[in-house]
Structures are given as C-alpha cells and as structure tokens.
mmCIF file of C-alpha atoms in Angstrom:
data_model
loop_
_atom_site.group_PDB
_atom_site.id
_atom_site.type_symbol
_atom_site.label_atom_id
_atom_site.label_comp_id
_atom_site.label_asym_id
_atom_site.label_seq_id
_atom_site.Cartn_x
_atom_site.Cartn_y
_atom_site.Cartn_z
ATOM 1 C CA UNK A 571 -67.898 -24.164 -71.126
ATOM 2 C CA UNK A 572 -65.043 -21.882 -69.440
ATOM 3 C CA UNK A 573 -64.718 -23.808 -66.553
ATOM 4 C CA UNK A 574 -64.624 -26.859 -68.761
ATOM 5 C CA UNK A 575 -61.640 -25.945 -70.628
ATOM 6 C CA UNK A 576 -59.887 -24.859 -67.801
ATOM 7 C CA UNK A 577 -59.849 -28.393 -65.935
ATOM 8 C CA UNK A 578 -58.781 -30.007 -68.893
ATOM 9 C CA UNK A 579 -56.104 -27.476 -69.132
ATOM 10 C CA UNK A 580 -55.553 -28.223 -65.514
ATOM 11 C CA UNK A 581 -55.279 -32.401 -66.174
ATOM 12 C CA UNK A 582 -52.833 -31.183 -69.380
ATOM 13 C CA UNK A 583 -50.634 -29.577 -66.940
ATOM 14 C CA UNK A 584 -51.090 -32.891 -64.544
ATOM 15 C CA UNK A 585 -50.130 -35.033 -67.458
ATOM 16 C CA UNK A 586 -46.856 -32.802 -68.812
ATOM 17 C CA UNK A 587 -45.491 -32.689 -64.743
ATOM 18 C CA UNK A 588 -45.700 -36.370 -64.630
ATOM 19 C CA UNK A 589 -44.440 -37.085 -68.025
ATOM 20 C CA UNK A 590 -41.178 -34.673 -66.953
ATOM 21 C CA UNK A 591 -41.047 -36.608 -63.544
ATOM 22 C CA UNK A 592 -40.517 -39.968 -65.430
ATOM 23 C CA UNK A 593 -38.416 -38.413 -68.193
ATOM 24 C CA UNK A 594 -35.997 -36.741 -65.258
ATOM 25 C CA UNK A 595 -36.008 -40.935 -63.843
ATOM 26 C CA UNK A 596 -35.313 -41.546 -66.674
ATOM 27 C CA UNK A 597 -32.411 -39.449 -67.259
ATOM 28 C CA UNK A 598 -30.869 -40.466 -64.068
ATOM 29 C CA UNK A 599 -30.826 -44.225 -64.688
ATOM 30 C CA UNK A 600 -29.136 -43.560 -68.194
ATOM 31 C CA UNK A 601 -26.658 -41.729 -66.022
ATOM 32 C CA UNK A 602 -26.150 -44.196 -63.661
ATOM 33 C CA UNK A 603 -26.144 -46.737 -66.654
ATOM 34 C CA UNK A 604 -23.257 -44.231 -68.272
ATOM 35 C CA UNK A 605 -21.503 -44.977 -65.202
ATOM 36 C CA UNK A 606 -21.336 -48.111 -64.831
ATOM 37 C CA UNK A 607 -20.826 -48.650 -68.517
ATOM 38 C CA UNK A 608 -17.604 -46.406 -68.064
ATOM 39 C CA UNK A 609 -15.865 -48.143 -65.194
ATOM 40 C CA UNK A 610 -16.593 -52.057 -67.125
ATOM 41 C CA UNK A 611 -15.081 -50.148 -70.428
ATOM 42 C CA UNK A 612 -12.671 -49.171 -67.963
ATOM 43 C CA UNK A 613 -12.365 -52.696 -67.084
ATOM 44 C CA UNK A 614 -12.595 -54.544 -69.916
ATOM 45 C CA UNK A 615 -9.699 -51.754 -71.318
ATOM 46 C CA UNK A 616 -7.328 -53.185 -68.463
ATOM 47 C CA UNK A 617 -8.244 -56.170 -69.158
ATOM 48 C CA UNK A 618 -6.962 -56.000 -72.604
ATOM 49 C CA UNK A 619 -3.598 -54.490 -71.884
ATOM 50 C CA UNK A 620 -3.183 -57.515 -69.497
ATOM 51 C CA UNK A 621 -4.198 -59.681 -72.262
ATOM 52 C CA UNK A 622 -1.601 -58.041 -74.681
ATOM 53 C CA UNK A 623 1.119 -58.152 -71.742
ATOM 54 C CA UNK A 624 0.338 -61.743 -71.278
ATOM 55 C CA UNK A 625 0.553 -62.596 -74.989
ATOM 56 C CA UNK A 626 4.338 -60.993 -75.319
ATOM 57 C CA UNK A 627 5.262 -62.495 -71.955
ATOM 58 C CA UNK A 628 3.629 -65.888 -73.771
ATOM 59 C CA UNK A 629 6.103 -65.310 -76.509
ATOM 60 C CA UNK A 630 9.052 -64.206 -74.783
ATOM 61 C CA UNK A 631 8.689 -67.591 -72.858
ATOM 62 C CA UNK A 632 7.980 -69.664 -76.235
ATOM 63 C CA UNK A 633 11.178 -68.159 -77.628
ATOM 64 C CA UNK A 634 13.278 -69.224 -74.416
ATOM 65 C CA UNK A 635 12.081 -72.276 -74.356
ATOM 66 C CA UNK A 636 12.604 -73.140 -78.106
ATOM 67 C CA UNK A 637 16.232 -71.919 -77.579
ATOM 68 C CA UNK A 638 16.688 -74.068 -74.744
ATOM 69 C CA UNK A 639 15.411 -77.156 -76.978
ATOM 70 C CA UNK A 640 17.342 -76.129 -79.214
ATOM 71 C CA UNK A 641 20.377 -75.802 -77.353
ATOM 72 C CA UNK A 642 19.788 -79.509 -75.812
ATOM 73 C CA UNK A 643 19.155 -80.899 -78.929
ATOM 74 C CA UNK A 644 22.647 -79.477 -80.241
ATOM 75 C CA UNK A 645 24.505 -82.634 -79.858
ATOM 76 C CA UNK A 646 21.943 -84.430 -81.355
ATOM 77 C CA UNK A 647 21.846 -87.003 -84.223
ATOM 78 C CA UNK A 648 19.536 -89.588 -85.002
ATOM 79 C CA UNK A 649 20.273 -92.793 -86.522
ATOM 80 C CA UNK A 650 17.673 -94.034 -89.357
ATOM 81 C CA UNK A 651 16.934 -98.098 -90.256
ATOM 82 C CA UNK A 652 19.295 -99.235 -88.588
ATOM 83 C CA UNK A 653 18.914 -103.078 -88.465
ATOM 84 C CA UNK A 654 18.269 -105.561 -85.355
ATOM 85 C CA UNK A 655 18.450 -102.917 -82.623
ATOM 86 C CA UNK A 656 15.323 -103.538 -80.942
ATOM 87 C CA UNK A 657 15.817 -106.391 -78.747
ATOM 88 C CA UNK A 658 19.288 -105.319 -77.450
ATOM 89 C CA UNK A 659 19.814 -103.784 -74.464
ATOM 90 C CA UNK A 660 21.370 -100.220 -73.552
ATOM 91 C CA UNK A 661 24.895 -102.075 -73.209
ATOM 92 C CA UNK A 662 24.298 -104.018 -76.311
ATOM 93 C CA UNK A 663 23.509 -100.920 -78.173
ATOM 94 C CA UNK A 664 26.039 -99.093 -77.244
ATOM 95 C CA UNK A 665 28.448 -101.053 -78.524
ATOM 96 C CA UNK A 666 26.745 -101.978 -82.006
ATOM 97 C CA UNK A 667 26.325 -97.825 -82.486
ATOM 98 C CA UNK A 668 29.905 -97.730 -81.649
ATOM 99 C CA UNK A 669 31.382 -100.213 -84.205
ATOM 100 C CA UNK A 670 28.951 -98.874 -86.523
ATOM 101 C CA UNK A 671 30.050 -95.086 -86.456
ATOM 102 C CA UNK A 672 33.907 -96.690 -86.448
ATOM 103 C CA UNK A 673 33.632 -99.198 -89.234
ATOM 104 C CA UNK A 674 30.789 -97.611 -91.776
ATOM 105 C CA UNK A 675 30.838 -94.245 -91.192
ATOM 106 C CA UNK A 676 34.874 -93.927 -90.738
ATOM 107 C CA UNK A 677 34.780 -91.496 -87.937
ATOM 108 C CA UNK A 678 37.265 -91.542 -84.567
ATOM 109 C CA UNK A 679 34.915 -91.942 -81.949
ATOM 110 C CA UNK A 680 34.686 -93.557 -78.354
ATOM 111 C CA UNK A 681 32.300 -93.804 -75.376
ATOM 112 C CA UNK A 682 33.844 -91.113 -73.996
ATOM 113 C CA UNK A 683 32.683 -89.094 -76.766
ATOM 114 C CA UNK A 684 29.026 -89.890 -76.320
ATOM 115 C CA UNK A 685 26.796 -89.124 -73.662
ATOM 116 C CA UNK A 686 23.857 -91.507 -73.608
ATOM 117 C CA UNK A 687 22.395 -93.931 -76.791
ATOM 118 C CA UNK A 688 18.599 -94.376 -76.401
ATOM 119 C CA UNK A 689 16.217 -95.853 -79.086
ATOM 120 C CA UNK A 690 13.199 -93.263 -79.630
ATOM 121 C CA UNK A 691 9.778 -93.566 -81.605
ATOM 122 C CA UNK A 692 6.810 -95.711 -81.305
ATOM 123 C CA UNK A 693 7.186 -99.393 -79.950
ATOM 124 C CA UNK A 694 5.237 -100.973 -82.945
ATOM 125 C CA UNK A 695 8.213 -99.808 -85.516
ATOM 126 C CA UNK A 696 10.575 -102.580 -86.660
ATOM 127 C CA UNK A 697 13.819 -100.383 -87.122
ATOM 128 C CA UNK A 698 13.414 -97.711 -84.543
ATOM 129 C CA UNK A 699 15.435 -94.488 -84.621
ATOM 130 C CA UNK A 700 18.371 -94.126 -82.831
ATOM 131 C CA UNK A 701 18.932 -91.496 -80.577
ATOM 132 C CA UNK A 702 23.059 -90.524 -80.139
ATOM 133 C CA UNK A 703 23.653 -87.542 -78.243
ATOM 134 C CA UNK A 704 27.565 -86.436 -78.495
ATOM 135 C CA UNK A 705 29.725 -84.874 -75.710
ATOM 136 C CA UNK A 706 30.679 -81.751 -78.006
ATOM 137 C CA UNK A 707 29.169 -80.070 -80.723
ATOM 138 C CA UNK A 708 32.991 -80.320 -82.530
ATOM 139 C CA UNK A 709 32.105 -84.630 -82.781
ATOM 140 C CA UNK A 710 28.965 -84.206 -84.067
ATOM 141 C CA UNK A 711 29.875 -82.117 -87.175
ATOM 142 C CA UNK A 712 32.344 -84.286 -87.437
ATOM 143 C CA UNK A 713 30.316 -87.371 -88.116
ATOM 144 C CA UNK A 714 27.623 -85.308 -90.360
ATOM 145 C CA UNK A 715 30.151 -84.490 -92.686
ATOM 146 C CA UNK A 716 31.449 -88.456 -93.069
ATOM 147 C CA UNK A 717 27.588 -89.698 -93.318
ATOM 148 C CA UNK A 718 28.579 -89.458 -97.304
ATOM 149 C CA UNK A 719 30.067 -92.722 -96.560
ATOM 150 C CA UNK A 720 26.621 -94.383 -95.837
ATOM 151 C CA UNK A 721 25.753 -93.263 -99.485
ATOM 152 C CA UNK A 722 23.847 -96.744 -101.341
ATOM 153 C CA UNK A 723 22.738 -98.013 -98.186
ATOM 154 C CA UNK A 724 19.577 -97.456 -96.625
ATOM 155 C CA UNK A 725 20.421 -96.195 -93.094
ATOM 156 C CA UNK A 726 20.406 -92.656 -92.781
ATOM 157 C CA UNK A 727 21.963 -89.770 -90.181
ATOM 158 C CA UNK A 728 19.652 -86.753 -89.774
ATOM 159 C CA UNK A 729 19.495 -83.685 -87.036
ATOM 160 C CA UNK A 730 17.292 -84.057 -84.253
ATOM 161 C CA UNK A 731 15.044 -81.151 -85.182
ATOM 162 C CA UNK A 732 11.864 -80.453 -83.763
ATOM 163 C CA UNK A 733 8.547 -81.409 -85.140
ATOM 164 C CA UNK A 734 7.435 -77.979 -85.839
ATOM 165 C CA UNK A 735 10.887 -77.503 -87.366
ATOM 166 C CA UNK A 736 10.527 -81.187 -89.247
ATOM 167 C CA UNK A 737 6.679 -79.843 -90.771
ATOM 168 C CA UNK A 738 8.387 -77.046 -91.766
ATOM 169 C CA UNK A 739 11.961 -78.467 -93.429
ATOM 170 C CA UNK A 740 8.720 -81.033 -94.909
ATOM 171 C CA UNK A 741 7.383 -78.244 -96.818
ATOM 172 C CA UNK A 742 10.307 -76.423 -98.335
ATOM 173 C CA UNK A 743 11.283 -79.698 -100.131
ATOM 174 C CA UNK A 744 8.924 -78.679 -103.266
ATOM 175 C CA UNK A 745 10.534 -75.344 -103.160
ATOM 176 C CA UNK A 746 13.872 -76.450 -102.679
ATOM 177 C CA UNK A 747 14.005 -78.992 -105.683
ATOM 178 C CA UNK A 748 12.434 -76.270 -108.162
ATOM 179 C CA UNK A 749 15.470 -73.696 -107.179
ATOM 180 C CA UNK A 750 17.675 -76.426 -107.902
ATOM 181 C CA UNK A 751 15.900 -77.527 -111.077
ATOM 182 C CA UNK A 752 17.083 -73.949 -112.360
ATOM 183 C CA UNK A 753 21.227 -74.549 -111.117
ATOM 184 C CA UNK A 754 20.563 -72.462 -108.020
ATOM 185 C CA UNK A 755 22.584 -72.951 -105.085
ATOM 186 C CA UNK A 756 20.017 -73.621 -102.837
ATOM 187 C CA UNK A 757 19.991 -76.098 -98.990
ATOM 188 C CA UNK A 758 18.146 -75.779 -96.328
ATOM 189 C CA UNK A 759 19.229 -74.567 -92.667
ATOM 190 C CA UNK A 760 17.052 -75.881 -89.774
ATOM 191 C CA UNK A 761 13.234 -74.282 -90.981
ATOM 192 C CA UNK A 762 14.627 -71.618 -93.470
ATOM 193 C CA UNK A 763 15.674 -72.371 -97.663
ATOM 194 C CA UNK A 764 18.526 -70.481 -98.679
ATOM 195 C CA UNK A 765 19.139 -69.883 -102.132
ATOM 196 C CA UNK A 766 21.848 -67.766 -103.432
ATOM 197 C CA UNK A 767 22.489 -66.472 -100.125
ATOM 198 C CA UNK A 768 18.657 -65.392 -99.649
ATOM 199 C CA UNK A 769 16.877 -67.210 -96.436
ATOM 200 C CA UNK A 770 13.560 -67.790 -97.541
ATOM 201 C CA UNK A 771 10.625 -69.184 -94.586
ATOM 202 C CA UNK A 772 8.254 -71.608 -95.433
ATOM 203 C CA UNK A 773 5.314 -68.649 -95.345
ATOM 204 C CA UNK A 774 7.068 -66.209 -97.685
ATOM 205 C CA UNK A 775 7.410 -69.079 -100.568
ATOM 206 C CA UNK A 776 3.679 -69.473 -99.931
ATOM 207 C CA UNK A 777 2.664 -66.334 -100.393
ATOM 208 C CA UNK A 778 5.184 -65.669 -103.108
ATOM 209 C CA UNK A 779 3.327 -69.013 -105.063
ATOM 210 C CA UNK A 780 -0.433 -67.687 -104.211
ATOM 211 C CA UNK A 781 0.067 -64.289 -105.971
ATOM 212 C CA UNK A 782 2.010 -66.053 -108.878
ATOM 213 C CA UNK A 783 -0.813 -68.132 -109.637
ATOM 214 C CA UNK A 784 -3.344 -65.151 -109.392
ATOM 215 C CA UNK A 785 -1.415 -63.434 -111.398
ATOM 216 C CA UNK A 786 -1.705 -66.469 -114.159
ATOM 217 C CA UNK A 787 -5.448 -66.741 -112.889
ATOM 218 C CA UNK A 788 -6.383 -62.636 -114.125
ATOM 219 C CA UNK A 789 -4.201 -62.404 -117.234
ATOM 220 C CA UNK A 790 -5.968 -65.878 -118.736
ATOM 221 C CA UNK A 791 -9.257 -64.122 -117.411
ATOM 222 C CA UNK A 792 -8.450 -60.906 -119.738
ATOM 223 C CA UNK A 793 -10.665 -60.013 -122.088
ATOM 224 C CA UNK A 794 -10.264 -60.574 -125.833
ATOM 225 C CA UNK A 795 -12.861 -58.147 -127.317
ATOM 226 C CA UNK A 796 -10.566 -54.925 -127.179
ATOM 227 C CA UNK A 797 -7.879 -56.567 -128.958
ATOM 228 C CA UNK A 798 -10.038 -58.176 -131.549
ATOM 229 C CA UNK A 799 -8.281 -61.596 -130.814
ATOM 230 C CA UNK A 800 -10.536 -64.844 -131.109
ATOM 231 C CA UNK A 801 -11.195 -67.998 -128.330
ATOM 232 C CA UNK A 802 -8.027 -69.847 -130.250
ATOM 233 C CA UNK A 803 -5.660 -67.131 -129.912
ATOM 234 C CA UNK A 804 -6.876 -66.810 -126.608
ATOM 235 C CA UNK A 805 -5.983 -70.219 -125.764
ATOM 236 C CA UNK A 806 -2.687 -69.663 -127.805
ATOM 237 C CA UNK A 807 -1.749 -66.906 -126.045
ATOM 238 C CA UNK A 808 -2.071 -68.636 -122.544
ATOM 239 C CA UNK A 809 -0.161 -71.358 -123.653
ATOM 240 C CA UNK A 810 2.551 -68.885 -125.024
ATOM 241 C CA UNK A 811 2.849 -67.776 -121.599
ATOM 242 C CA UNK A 812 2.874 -70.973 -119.565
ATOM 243 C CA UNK A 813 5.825 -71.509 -122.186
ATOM 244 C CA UNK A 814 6.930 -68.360 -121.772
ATOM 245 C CA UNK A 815 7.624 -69.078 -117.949
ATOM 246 C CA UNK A 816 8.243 -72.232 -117.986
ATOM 247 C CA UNK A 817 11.277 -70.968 -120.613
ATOM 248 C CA UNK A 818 12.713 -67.914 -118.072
ATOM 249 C CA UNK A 819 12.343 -70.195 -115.171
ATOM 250 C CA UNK A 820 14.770 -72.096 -116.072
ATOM 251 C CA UNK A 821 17.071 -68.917 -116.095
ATOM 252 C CA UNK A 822 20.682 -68.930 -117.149
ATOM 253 C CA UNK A 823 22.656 -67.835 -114.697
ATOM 254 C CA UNK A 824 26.432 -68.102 -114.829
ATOM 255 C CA UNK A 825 27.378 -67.164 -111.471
ATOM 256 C CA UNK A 826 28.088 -63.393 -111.795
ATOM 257 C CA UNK A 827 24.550 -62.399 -112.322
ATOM 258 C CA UNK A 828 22.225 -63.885 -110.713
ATOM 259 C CA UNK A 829 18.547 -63.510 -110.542
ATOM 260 C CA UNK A 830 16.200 -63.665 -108.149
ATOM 261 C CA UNK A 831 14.645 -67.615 -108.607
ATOM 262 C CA UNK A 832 11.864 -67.086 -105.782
ATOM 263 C CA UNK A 833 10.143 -63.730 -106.581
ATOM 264 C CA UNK A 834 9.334 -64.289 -110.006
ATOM 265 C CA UNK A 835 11.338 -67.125 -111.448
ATOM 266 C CA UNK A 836 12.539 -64.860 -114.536
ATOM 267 C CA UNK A 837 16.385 -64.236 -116.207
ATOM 268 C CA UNK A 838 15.694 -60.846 -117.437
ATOM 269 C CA UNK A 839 18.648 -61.178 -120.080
ATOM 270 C CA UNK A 840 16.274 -63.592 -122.420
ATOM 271 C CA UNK A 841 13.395 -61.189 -122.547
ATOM 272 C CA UNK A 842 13.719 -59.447 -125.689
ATOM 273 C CA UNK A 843 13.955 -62.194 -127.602
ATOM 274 C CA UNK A 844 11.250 -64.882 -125.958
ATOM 275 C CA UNK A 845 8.672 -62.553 -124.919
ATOM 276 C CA UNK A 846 4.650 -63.448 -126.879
ATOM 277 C CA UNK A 847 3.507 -60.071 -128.275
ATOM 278 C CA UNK A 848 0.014 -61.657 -127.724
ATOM 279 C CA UNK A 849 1.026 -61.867 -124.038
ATOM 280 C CA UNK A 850 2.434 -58.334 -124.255
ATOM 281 C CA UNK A 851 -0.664 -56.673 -125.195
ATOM 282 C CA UNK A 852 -2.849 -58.741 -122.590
ATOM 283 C CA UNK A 853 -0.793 -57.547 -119.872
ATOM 284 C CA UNK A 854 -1.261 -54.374 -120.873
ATOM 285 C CA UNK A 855 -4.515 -54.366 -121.074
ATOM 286 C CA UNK A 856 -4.710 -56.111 -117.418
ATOM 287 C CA UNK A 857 -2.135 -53.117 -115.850
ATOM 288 C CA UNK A 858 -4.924 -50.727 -117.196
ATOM 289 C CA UNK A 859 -3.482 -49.510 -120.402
ATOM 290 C CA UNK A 860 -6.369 -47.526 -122.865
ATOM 291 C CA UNK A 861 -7.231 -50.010 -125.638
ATOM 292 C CA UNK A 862 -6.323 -47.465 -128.209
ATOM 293 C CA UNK A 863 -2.713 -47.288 -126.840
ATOM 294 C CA UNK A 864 -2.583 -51.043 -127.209
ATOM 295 C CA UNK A 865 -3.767 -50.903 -130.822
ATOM 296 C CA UNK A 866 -1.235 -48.744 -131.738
ATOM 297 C CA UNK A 867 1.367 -50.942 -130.201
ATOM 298 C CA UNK A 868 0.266 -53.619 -131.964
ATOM 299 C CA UNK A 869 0.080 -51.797 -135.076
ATOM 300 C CA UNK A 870 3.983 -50.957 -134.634
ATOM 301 C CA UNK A 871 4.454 -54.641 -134.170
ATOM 302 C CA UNK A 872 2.701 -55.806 -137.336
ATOM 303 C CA UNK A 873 5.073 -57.225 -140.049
ATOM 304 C CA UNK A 874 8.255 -56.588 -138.219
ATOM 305 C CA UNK A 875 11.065 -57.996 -140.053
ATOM 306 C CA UNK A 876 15.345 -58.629 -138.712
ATOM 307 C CA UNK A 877 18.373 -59.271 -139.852
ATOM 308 C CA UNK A 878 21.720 -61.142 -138.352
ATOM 309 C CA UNK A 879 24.838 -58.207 -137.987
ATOM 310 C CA UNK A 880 27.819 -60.266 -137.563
ATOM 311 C CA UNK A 881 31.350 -59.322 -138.164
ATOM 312 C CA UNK A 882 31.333 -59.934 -142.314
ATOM 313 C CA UNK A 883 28.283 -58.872 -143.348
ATOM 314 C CA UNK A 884 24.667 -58.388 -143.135
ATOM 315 C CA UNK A 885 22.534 -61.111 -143.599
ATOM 316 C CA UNK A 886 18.853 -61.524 -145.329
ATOM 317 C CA UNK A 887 15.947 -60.334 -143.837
ATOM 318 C CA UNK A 888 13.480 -61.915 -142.334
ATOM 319 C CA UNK A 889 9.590 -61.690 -140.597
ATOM 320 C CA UNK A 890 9.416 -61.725 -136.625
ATOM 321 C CA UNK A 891 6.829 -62.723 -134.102
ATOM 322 C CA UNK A 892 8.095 -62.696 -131.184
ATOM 323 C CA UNK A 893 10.455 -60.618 -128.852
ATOM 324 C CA UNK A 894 10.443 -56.415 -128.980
ATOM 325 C CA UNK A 895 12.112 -53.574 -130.089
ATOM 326 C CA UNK A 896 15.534 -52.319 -128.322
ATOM 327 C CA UNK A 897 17.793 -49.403 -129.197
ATOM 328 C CA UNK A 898 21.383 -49.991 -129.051
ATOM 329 C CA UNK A 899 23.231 -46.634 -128.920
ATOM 330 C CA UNK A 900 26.283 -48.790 -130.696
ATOM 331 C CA UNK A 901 27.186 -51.533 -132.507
ATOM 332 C CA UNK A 902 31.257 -51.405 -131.843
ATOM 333 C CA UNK A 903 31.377 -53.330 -128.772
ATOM 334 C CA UNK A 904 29.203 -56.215 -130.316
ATOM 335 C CA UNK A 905 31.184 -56.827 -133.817
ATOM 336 C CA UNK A 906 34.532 -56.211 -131.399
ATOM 337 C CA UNK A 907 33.577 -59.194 -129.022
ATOM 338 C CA UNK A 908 32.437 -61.786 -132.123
ATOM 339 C CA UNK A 909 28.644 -61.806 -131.026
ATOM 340 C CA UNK A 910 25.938 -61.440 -133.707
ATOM 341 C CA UNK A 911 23.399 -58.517 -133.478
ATOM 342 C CA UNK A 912 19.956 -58.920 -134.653
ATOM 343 C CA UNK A 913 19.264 -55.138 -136.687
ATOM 344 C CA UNK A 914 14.863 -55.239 -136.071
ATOM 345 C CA UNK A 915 13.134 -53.513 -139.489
ATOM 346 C CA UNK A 916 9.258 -51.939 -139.724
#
C-alpha cells in the first residue's frame, strides 16, 4: 500500500515538472510575442506620424496650389449667352468680344488689354461661355463694375471661380436672400457671405440652421402635463412661436444697432412686447426650470392689465396677454422725448 502511494506521488511529481516545463515555453513565446508586438507598435507608431506629416504636407500643397489657381484665374471673366459665337474662329471672336465690351458694356478696352479669348464648356451647348482673360487686374474691375449696363438683357459677366468655390457661392444663395429679406447688408465674396461686416462660410450657416431647427424640434416636443395646458394650446403655442420668429426675424434695424441676423435671427428691442407667455413657460420648462417655479410665474402673469403714459394723461386700462414685465427706474426721459409708455398693472 506504501509503496503504492509513493509511485503515484512519484508520477505527481513527473506530471507538475512537465506541466512547469511547458508553462516556462510558454512564457518565453509570450515574451518573444511581447517583442515583436513592441517593435510593429513601434512601427505602426512611425507609421502614423508619417501619415500625419504627409497629411499637413498634403494640405500645405492643396493651399499653394489653390492660391496659384487663384492667382491665374485673377484676370478672369467669363462671358454668359452670348449669341452666335460658336462657329467663329479665334480671330472672329476676338473681334465680336471686342465690339461687344466697347459698344454694350461701355468700357475703354483694346487687344492690347486682353491676353487670350477662348470659348470654354461642353461642345453640345448652344451659347458657350466665354472665356476673357485681361492683361491687369486694374481692366478687369473695371469692366465688372460697368456690367450694370447689360441689365434687361440676358448675357451675363461672372468671375471665373472655381467649382468648389461655385458649389459653395451655390449654397449661400438661400442664406444670402433671407439676410436680405430682413434689410441686412449682406453680398457674397468668393466662398464666404458677409453680412454686416460678419464673413460667414457655407458650414457655419449650416450648423447655425441644424441647431435652430432642433431647438424648434424639443420646445414643440415639451410636455404639457406640468403646465396643465391642453393638445389645442399646445398647438397654439407652437404656432405663437413660429409667429413669434417669423415676427423678430424680420428685425428692425436702423443702422446704429444692429443685430446679429445669422445666430438667431432676433431684434432684441421688440421682445417685451411680442413675446407668447405660453412660449415663455415652455421654455422654461425645457431649460430645466422646477414646475412649481413656473406655476408661480404664471400665476404672476394671470389677469395682467396696462395702461398708455403719454405726455397729457393716463389712459384706460386694459387686459394683456402677451409681452412681460419691465421696471423702468424713470419715466422723465420718455414723456421728455414724446414716446408713449405702457404703465403694466397686477
């Protein structure tokens, strides 16, 4: 029985050497797998800092090279629609161009002024654009600013921008016309708006427009139950405030003061008197505002009544429902320049 136990002690022992024999192989490989795994981390690290290096040199060059376009495109103008140029040659053209820019567009110009004419575009178009690249930069400012003399007709004088710069100058249209809409002075300048001195890219108007309509998205999506409000004064409310910024974004601005028409679209001097309570209290609500705090706003709201202060007298009260409250620390310099001032009553 002794000697029994001892040879199976004796294979027990046999079994734990060889067990540490393969774990020790075992431990080597891993090393020599650590290894190799730290010089291709090593590798692929390099590899990355190239990759970054490469990508700025990429850009560097991409800059340069739309400078130099740029640049060779400064003398550039292209003539739109204009008629029965197609089947003329370069001589031919040259001349027609010529008498054209002399007798429609009333600007002083000569061959020696212009370097080449070429017609550019696709074969298959019937008026093809014309291509008129200037000796100086001086000429071809000079004819941009007389192309108000081709105004009625249906040939046109443009830059010769880029198409990158063209997609771009494409998409700020929508923008440009709704600064305008509100008697901003707003034009673009190559791929950039500029209104009221601002310079606005195409991807900053985007983003401006996304977070405007989530905005509209989460305050129509606000809950109703903590105000007590039903589905119609829901729907009320939401049209209040498609009114409400349809109202401000038209903004009157008379040239002194000036708000911003891109950010927000709002002329903070008609808030007090335009703003929906309704609106008021969902916003709240959306900005995190305790539902009791809201109640008792809208208690101090309830029944408000005003009056007209002009410079005779006080005039007859009457109910409000819509605008807020605002403390005036004095009523001298309002009856001193004329304008009325609306006294607010609980």
């Amino acid at each position: 029985m002794e000697a029994h136990f001892k040879e199976l002690i004796q294979k027990l022992e046999e079994v734990k050497d060889s067990l540490q024999k393969q774990i020790q192989g075992v431990d080597e490989k891993m090393c020599g797998m650590q290894s190799q795994i730290n010089v291709f981390v090593n590798r692929i690290e390099k590899v990355e800092a190239d990759y970054k290096l490469i990508n700025k040199e990429v850009e560097l060059f991409k800059t340069r090279i739309d400078g130099l376009q740029s640049y060779n495109r400064a003398n550039n103008v292209i003539l739109n629609n204009m008629m029965e140029c197609n089947n003329l040659n370069t001589q031919e053209l040259e001349i027609k161009v010529l008498n054209f820019l002399k007798d429609i567009i009333k600007v002083d110009v000569s061959l020696n002024d212009i370097n080449f004419i070429r017609r550019i575009g696709r074969n298959s178009l019937e008026k093809k654009p014309i291509l008129i690249k200037f000796v100086s930069f001086r000429k071809k400012i000079e004819v941009l600013r007389l192309a108000k003399n081709l105004k009625g007709s249906s040939v046109s004088l443009s830059e010769n921008y880029s198409n990158e710069i063209r997609q771009s100058r494409r998409l700020l249209l929508p923008f440009l016309y709704k600064a305008r809409s509100i008697q901003c002075k707003a034009f673009l300048r190559q791929d950039k708006l500029i209104i009221n001195d601002k310079r606005f890219y195409i991807e900053q108007l985007q983003q401006l427009e996304q977070e405007d309509k989530l905005s509209t998205l989460t305050s129509g999506a606000s809950g109703t139950s903590e105000v007590g409000e039903s589905d119609a004064e829901v729907r009320a409310s939401q049209k209040s405030n498609r009114v409400l910024r349809q109202r401000t974004g038209q903004g009157r601005i008379d040239g002194k003061n000036k708000c911003d028409p891109i950010l927000k679209w709002l002329d903070f001097r008609a808030a007090f008197d335009c703003i929906d309570r309704r609106v008021l209290m969902y916003k709240l609500l959306n900005y995190g505002v305790s539902s009791k705090f809201v109640k008792v706003i809208r208690k101090l709201y309830e029944k408000t009544r005003a009056s007209i202060w002009t410079k005779e007298s006080l005039s007859m009260s009457f109910e409000t429902n819509m605008g807020v409250k605002a403390l005036f620390s004095s009523a001298g310099e309002f009856k001193a320049s004329g304008r009325a001032l609306c006294v607010a009553k609980s």
